[in-house]
mmCIF file of C-alpha atoms and ligand atoms in Angstrom:
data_model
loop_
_atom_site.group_PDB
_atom_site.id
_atom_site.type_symbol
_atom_site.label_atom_id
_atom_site.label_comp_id
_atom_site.label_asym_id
_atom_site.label_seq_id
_atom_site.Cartn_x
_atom_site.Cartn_y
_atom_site.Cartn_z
ATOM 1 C CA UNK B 87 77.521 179.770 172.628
ATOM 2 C CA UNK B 88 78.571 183.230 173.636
ATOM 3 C CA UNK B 89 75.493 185.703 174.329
ATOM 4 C CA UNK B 90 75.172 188.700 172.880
ATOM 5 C CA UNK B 91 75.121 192.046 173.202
ATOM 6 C CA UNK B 92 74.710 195.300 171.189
ATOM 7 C CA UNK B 93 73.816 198.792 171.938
ATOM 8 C CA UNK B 94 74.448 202.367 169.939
ATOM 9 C CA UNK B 95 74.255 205.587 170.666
ATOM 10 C CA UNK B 96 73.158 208.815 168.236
ATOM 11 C CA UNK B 97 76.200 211.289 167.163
ATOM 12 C CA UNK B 98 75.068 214.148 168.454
ATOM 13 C CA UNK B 99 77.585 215.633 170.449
ATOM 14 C CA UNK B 100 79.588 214.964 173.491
ATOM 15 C CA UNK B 101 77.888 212.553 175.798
ATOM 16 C CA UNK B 102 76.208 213.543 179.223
ATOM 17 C CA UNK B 103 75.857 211.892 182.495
ATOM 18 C CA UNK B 104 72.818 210.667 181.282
ATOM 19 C CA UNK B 105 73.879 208.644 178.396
ATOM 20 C CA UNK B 106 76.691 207.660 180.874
ATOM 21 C CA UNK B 107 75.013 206.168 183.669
ATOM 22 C CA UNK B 108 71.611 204.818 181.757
ATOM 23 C CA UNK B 109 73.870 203.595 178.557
ATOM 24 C CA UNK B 110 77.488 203.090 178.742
ATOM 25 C CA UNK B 111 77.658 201.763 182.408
ATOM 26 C CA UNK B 112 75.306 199.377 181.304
ATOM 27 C CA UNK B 113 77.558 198.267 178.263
ATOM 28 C CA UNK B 114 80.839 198.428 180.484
ATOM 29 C CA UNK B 115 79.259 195.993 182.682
ATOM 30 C CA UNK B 116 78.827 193.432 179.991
ATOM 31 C CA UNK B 117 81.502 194.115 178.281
ATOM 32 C CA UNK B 118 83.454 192.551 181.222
ATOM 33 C CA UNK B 119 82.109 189.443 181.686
ATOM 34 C CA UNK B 120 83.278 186.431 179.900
ATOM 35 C CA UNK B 121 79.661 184.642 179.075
ATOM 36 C CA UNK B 122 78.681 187.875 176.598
ATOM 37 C CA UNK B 123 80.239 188.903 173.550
ATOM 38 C CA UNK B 124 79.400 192.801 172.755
ATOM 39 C CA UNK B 125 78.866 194.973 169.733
ATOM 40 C CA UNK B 126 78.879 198.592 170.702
ATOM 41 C CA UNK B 127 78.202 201.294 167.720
ATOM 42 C CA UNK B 128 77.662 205.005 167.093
ATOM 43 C CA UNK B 129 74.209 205.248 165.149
ATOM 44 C CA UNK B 130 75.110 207.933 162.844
ATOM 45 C CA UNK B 131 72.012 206.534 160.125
ATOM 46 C CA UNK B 132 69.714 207.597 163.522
ATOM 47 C CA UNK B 133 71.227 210.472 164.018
ATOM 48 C CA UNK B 134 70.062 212.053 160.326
ATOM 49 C CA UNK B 135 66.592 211.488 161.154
ATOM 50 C CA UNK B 136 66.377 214.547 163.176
ATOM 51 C CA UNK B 137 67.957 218.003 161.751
ATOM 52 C CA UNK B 138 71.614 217.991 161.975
ATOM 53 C CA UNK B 139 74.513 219.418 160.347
ATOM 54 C CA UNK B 140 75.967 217.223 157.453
ATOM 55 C CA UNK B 141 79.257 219.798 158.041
ATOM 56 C CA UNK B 142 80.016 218.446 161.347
ATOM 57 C CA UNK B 143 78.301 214.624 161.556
ATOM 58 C CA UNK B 144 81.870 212.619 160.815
ATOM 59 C CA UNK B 145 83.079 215.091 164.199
ATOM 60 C CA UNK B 146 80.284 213.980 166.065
ATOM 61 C CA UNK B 147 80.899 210.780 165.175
ATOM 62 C CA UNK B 148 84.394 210.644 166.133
ATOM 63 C CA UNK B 149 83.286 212.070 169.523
ATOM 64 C CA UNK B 150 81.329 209.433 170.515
ATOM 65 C CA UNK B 151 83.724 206.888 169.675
ATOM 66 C CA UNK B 152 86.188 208.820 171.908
ATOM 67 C CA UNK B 153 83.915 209.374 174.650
ATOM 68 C CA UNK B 154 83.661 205.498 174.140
ATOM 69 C CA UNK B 155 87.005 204.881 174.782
ATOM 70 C CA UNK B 156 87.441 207.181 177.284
ATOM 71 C CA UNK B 157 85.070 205.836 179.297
ATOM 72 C CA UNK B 158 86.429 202.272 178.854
ATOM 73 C CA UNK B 159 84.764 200.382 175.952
ATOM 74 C CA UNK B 160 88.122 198.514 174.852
ATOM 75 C CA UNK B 161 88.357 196.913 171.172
ATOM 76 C CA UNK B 162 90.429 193.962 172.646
ATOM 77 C CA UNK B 163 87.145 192.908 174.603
ATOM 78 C CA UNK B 164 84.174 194.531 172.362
ATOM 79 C CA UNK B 165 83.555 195.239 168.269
ATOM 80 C CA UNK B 166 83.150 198.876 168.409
ATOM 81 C CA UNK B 167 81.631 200.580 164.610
ATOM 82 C CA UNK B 168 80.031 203.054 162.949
ATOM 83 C CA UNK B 169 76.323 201.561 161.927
ATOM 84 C CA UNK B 170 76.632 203.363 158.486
ATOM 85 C CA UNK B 171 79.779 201.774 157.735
ATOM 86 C CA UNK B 172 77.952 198.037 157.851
ATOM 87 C CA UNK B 173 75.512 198.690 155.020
ATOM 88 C CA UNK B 174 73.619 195.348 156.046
ATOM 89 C CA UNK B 175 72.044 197.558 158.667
ATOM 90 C CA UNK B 176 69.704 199.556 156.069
ATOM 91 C CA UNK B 177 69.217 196.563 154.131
ATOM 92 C CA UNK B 178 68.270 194.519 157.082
ATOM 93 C CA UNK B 179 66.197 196.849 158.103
ATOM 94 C CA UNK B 180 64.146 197.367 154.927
ATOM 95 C CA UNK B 181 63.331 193.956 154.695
ATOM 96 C CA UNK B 182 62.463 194.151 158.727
ATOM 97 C CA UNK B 183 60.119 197.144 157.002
ATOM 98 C CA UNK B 184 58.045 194.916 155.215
ATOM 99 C CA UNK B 185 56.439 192.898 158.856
ATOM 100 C CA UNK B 186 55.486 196.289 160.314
ATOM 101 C CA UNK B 187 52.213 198.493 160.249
ATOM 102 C CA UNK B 188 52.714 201.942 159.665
ATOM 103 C CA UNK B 189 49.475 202.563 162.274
ATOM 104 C CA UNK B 190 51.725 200.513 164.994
ATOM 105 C CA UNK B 191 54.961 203.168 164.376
ATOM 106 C CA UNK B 192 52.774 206.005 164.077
ATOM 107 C CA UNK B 193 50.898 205.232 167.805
ATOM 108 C CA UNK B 194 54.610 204.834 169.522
ATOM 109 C CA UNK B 195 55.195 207.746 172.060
ATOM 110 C CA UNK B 196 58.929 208.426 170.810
ATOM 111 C CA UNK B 197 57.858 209.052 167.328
ATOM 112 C CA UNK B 198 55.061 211.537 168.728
ATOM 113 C CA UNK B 199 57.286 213.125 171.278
ATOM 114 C CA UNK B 200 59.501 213.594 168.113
ATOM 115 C CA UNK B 201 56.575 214.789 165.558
ATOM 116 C CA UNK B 202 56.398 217.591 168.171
ATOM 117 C CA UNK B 203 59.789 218.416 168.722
ATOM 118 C CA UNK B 204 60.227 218.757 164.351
ATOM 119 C CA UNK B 205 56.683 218.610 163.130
ATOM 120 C CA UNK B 206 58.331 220.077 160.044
ATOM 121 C CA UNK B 207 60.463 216.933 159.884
ATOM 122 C CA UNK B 208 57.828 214.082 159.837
ATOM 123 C CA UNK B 209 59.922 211.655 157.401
ATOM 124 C CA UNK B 210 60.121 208.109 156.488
ATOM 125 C CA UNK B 211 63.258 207.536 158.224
ATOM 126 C CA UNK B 212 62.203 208.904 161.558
ATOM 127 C CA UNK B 213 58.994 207.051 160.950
ATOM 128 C CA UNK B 214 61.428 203.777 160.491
ATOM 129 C CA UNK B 215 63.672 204.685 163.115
ATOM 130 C CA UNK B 216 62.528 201.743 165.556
ATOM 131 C CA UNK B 217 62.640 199.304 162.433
ATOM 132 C CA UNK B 218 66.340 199.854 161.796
ATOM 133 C CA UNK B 219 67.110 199.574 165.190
ATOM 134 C CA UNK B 220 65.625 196.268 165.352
ATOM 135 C CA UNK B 221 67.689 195.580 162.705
ATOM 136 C CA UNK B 222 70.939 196.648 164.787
ATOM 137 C CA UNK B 223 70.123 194.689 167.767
ATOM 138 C CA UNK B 224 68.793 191.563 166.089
ATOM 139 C CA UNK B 225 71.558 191.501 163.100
ATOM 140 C CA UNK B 226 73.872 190.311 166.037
ATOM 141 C CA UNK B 227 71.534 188.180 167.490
ATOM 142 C CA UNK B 228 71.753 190.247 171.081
ATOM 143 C CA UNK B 229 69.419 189.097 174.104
ATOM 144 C CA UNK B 230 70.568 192.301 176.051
ATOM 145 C CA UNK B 231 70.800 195.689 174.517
ATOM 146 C CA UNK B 232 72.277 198.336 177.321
ATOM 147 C CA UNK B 233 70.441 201.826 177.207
ATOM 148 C CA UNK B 234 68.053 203.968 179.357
ATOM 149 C CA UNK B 235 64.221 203.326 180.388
ATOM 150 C CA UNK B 236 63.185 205.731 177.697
ATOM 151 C CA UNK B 237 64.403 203.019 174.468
ATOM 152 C CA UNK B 238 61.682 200.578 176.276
ATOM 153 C CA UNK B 239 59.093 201.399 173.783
ATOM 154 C CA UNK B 240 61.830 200.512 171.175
ATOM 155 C CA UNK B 241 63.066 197.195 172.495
ATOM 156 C CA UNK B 242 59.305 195.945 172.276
ATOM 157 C CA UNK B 243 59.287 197.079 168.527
ATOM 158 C CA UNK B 244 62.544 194.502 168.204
ATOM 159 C CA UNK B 245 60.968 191.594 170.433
ATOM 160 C CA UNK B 246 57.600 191.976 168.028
ATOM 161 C CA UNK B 247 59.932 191.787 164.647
ATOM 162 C CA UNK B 248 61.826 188.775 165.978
ATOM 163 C CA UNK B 249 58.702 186.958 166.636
ATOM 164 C CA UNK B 250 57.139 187.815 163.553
ATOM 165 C CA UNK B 251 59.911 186.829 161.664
ATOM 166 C CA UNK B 252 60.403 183.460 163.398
ATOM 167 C CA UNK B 253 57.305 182.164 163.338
ATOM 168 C CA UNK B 254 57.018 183.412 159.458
ATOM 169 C CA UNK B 255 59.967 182.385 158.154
ATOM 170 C CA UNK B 256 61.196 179.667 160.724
ATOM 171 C CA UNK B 257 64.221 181.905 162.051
ATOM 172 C CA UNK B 258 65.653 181.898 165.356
ATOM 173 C CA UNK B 259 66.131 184.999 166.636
ATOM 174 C CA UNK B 260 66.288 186.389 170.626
ATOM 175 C CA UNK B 261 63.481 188.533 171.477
ATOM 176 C CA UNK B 262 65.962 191.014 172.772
ATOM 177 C CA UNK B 263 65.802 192.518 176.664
ATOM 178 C CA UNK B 264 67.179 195.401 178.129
ATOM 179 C CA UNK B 265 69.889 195.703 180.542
ATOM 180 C CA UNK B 266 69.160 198.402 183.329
ATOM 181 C CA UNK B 267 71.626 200.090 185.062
ATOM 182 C CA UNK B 268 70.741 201.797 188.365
ATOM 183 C CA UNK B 269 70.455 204.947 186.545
ATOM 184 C CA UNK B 270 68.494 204.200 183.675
ATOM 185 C CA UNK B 271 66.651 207.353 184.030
ATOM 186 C CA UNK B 272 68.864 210.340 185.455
ATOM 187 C CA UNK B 273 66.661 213.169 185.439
ATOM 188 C CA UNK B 274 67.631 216.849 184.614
ATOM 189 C CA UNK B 275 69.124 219.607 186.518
ATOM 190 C CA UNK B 276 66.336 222.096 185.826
ATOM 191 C CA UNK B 277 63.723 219.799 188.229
ATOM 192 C CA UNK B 278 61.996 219.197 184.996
ATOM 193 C CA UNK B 279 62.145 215.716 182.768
ATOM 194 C CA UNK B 280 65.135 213.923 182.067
ATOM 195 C CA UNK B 281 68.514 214.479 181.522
ATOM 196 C CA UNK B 282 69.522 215.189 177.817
ATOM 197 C CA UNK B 283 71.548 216.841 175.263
ATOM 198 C CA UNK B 284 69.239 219.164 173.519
ATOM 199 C CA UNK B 285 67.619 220.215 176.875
ATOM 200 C CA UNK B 286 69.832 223.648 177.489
ATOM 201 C CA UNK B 287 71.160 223.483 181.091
ATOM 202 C CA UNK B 288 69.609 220.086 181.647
ATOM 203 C CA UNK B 289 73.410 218.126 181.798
ATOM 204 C CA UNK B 290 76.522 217.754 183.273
ATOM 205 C CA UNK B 291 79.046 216.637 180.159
ATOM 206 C CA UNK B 292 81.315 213.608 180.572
ATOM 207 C CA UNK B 293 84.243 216.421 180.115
ATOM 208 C CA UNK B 294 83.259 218.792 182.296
ATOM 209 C CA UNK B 295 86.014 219.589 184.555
ATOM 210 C CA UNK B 296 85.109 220.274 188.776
ATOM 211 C CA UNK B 297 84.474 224.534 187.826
ATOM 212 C CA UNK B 298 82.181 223.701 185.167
ATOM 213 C CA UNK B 299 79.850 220.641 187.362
ATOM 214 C CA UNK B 300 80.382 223.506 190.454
ATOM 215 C CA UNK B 301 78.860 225.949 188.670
ATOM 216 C CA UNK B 302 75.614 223.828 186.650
ATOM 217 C CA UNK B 303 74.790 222.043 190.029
ATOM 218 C CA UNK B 304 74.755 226.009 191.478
ATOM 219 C CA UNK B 305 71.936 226.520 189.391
ATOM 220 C CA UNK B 306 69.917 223.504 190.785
ATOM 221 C CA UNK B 307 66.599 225.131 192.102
ATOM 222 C CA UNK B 308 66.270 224.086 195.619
ATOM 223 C CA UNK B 309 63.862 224.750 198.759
ATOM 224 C CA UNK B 310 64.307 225.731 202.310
ATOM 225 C CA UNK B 311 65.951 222.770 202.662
ATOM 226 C CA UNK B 312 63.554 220.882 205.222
ATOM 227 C CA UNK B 313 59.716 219.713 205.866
ATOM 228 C CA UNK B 314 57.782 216.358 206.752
ATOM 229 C CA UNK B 315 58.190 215.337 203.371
ATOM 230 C CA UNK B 316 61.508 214.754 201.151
ATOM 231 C CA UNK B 317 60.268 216.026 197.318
ATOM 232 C CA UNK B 318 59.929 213.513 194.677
ATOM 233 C CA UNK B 319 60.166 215.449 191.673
ATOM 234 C CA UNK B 320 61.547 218.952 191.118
ATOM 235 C CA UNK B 321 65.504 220.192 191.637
ATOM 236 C CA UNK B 322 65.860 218.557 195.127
ATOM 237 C CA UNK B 323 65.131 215.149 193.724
ATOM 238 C CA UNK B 324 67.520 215.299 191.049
ATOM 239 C CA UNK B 325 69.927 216.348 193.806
ATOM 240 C CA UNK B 326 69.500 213.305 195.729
ATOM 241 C CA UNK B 327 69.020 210.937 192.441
ATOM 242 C CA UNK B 328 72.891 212.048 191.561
ATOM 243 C CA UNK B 329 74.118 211.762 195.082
ATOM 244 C CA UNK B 330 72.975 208.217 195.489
ATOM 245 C CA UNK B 331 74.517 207.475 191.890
ATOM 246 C CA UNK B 332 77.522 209.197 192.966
ATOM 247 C CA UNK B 333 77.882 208.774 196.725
ATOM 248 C CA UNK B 334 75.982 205.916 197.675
ATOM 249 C CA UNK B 335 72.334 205.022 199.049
ATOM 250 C CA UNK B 336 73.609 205.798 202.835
ATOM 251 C CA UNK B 337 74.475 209.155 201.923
ATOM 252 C CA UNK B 338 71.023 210.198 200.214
ATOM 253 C CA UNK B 339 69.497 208.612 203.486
ATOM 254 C CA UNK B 340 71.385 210.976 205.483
ATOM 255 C CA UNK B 341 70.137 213.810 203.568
ATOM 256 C CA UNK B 342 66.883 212.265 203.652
ATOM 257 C CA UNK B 343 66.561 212.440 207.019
ATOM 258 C CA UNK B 344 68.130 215.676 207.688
ATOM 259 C CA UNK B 345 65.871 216.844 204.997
ATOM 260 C CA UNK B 346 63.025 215.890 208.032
ATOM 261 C CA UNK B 347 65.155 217.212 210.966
ATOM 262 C CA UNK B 348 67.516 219.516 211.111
ATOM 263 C CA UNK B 349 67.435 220.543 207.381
ATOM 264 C CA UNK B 350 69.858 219.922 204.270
ATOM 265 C CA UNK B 351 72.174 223.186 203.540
ATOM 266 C CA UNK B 352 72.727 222.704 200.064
ATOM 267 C CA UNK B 353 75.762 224.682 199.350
ATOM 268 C CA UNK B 354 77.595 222.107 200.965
ATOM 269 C CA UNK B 355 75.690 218.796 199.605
ATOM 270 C CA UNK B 356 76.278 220.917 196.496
ATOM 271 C CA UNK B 357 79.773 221.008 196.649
ATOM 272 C CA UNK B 358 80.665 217.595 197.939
ATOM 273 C CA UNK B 359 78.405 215.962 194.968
ATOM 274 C CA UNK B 360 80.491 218.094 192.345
ATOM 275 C CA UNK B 361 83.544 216.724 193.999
ATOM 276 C CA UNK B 362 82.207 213.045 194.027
ATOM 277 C CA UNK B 363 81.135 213.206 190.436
ATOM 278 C CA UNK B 364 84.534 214.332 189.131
ATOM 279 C CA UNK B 365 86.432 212.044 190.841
ATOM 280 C CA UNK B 366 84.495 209.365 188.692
ATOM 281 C CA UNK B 367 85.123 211.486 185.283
ATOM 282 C CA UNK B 368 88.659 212.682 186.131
ATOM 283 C CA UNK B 369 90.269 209.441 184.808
ATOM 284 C CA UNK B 370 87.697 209.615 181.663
ATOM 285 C CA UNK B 371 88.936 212.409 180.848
ATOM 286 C CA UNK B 372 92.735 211.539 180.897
ATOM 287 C CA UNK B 373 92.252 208.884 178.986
ATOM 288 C CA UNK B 374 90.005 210.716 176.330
ATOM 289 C CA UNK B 375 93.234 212.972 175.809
ATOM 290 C CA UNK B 376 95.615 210.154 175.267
ATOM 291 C CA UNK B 377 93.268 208.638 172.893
ATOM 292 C CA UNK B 378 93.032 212.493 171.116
ATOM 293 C CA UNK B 379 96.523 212.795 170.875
ATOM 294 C CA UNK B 380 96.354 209.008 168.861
ATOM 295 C CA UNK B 381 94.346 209.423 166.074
ATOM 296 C CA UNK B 382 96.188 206.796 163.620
ATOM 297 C CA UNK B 383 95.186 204.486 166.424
ATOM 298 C CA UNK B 384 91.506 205.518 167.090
ATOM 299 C CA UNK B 385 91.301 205.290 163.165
ATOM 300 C CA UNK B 386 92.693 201.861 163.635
ATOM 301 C CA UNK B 387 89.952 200.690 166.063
ATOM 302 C CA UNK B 388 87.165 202.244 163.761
ATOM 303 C CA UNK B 389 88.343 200.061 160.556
ATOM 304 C CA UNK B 390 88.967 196.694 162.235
ATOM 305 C CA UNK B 391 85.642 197.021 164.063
ATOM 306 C CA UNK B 392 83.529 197.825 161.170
ATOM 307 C CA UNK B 393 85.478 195.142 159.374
ATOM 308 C CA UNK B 394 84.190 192.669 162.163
ATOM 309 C CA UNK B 395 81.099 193.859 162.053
ATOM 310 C CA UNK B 396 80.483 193.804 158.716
ATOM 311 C CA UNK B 397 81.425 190.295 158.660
ATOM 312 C CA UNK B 398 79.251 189.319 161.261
ATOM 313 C CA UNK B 399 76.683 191.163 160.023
ATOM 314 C CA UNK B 400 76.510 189.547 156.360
ATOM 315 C CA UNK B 401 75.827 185.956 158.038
ATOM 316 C CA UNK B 402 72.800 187.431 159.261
ATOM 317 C CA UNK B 403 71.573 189.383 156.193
ATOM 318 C CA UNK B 404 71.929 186.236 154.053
ATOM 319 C CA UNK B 405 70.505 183.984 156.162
ATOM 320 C CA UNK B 406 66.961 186.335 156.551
ATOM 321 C CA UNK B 407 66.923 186.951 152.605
ATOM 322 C CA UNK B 408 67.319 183.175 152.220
ATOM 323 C CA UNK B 409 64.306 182.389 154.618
ATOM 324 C CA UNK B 410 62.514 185.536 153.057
ATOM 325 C CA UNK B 411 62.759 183.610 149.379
ATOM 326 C CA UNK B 412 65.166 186.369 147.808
ATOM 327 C CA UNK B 413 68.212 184.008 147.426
HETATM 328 P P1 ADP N 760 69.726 212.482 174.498
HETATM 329 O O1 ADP N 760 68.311 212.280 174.972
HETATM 330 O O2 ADP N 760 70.527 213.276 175.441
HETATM 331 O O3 ADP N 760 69.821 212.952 173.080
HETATM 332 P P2 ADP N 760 70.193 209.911 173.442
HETATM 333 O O4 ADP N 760 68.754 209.851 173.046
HETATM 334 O O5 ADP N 760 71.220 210.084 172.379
HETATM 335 O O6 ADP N 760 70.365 211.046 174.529
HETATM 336 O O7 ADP N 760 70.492 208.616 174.304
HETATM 337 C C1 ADP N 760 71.629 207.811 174.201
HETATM 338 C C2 ADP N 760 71.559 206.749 175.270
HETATM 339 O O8 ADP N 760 71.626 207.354 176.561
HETATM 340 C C3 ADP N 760 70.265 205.923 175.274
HETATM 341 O O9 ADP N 760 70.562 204.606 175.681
HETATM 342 C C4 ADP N 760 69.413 206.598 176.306
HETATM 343 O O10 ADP N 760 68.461 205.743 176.876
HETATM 344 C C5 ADP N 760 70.472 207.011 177.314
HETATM 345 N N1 ADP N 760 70.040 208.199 178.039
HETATM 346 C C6 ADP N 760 69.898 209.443 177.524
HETATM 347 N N2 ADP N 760 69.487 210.297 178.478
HETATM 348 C C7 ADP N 760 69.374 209.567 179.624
HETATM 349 C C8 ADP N 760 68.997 209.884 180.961
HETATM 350 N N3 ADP N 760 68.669 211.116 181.295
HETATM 351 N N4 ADP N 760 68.989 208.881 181.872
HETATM 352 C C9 ADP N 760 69.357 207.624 181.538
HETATM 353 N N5 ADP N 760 69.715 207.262 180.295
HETATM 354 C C10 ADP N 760 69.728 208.211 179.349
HETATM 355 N N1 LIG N 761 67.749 204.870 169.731
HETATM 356 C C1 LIG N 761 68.960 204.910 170.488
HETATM 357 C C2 LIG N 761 69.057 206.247 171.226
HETATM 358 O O1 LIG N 761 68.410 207.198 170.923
HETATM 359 C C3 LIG N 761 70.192 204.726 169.619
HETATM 360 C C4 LIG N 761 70.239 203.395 168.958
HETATM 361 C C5 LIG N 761 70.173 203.146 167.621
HETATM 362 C C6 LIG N 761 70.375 202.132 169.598
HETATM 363 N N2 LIG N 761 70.258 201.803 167.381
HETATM 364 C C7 LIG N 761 70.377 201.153 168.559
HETATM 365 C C8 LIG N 761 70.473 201.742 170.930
HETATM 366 C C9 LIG N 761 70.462 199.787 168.846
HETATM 367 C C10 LIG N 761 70.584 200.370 171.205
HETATM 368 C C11 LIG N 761 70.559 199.414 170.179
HETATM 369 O O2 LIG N 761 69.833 206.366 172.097
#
């Protein structure tokens, strides 16, 4: 049998390098070889546990799934869905709800690190958030799950549910793993943290074009440019993070060691790294328009992969409620 794979992604807006390189990458890779079978969704039920704008969700929505496309997720070769469109997600995970502590959410450091982003927004849901994404991993049955280093805590919330529900109920399911890319953490352009979307000035956007990544790498803070030793955190380290993911490990050891000699002039590392990373998004971008200009056929994609989904999905949801006693 066919492994497989699922990962998702929050509607929140266009996607960044970041969910590029630590996410998508990641599920591009699998997607193209034969042994795995992949499930790739936009997790618009995660995205309302946070504030957001009920106005404008469906948009975001519908960007993601473009951004999907654009980058090269193709429905001939993966199911690609919306997660509130297959409602066995929330039902999955409520009964997933019922083999977890609250104490064990409420200790998890991306529930605190969101408690103090929106301590007005301390909810349920955003307590649940890990539990219904255990449900969207193991409702496939993935063993790999494609996203960044920061969705580790997550993945072990999924692993711990599978177990629990195996050896209670005499179930089967993978204790799910994730796949790493090489940039599973791209940090941010300010020098500080990681790359993200609600992080002002902290991205470079999939659509971009070469002004826009000229002018936000312009506004990397930098040094002199040379000393004994090459920094590890700060502006200057994101630098050389993005030109190895860009340009390759022998180019970041040539800055590396003209970092210790002669010094780095980073107006022109600056400008050949904005060059280097739009080559890679140029073609993303093309194709994102010819998939804008086709909505009858993006809408197309959307319906037969929830469909799939949703089929997939039910096997699944009865088989749990029959080993939980319900049916
Ligand atoms: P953001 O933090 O920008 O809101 P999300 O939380 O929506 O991004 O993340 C979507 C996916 O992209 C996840 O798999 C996450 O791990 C990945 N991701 C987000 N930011 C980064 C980053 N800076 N480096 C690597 N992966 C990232
Ligand atoms: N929590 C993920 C993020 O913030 C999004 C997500 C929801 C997800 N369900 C998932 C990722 C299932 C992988 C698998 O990016």
């Amino acid at each position: 049998m066919n492994r497989r794979v699922l990962s998702g992604i929050r509607a929140t807006g266009r996607l960044h390098l970041g969910n590029y390189l630590g996410a998508v990458k990641g599920m591009l890779a699998l997607q193209a070889d034969p042994n795995y079978e992949t499930f790739y969704m936009v997790a618009d039920l995660h995205t309302i546990t946070t504030p957001y704008d009920p106005k404008i969700l469906k948009e975001n929505v519908r960007e993601v799934i473009l951004d999907y496309l654009a980058a090269g997720l193709d429905p001939q070769k993966s199911v690609i869905f919306i997660q509130s469109q297959v409602p066995q997600h929330t039902e999955l995970g409520y009964l997933f709800s019922t083999l977890v502590t609250v104490a064990r959410m409420q200790h998890l450091p991306t529930f605190k690190e969101k408690v103090k982003q929106h301590p007005e927004n301390v909810t349920m849901a955003l307590l649940n958030y890990p539990v219904l994404m255990a449900a969207d991993i193991l409702m496939y049955k993935a063993s790999l799950v494609p996203v960044g280093i920061d969705q580790e805590p997550h993945l072990e919330i999924a692993r711990e549910i599978a177990s629990k529900i195996n050896s209670r109920f005499g179930l089967a399911f993978p204790e799910p793993q994730r796949f790493a890319t090489s940039g599973e953490y791209v940090p941010s352009l300010t020098g500080e943290g990681k790359m993200s979307k609600s992080v002002e000035g902290s991205n470079i956007g999939l659509s971009d074009d070469l002004a826009a990544i000229r002018e936000k790498l312009a506004k990397v803070p930098t040094d002199s440019g040379s000393g004994n030793q090459v920094p590890t955190e700060g502006g200057v380290a994101t630098l050389l993070t993005l030109v190895e993911l860009f340009e390759g490990k022998e180019k970041t050891e040539q800055y590396r060691k003209q970092y210790q000699t002669e010094g780095i002039k980073y107006q022109d590392l600056k400008n050949e790294l904005a060059e280097a990373i739009y080559q890679e998004l140029k073609p993303i971008q093309e194709r994102r328009l010819e998939f804008e200009n086709k909505p009858e056929m993006v809408d197309k994609i959307i319906e037969e992969g929830n469909e799939k989904a949703r089929q997939e999905a039910q096997k699944t949801l009865s088989e749990v409620k029959q080993a939980m006693g319900l049916i």
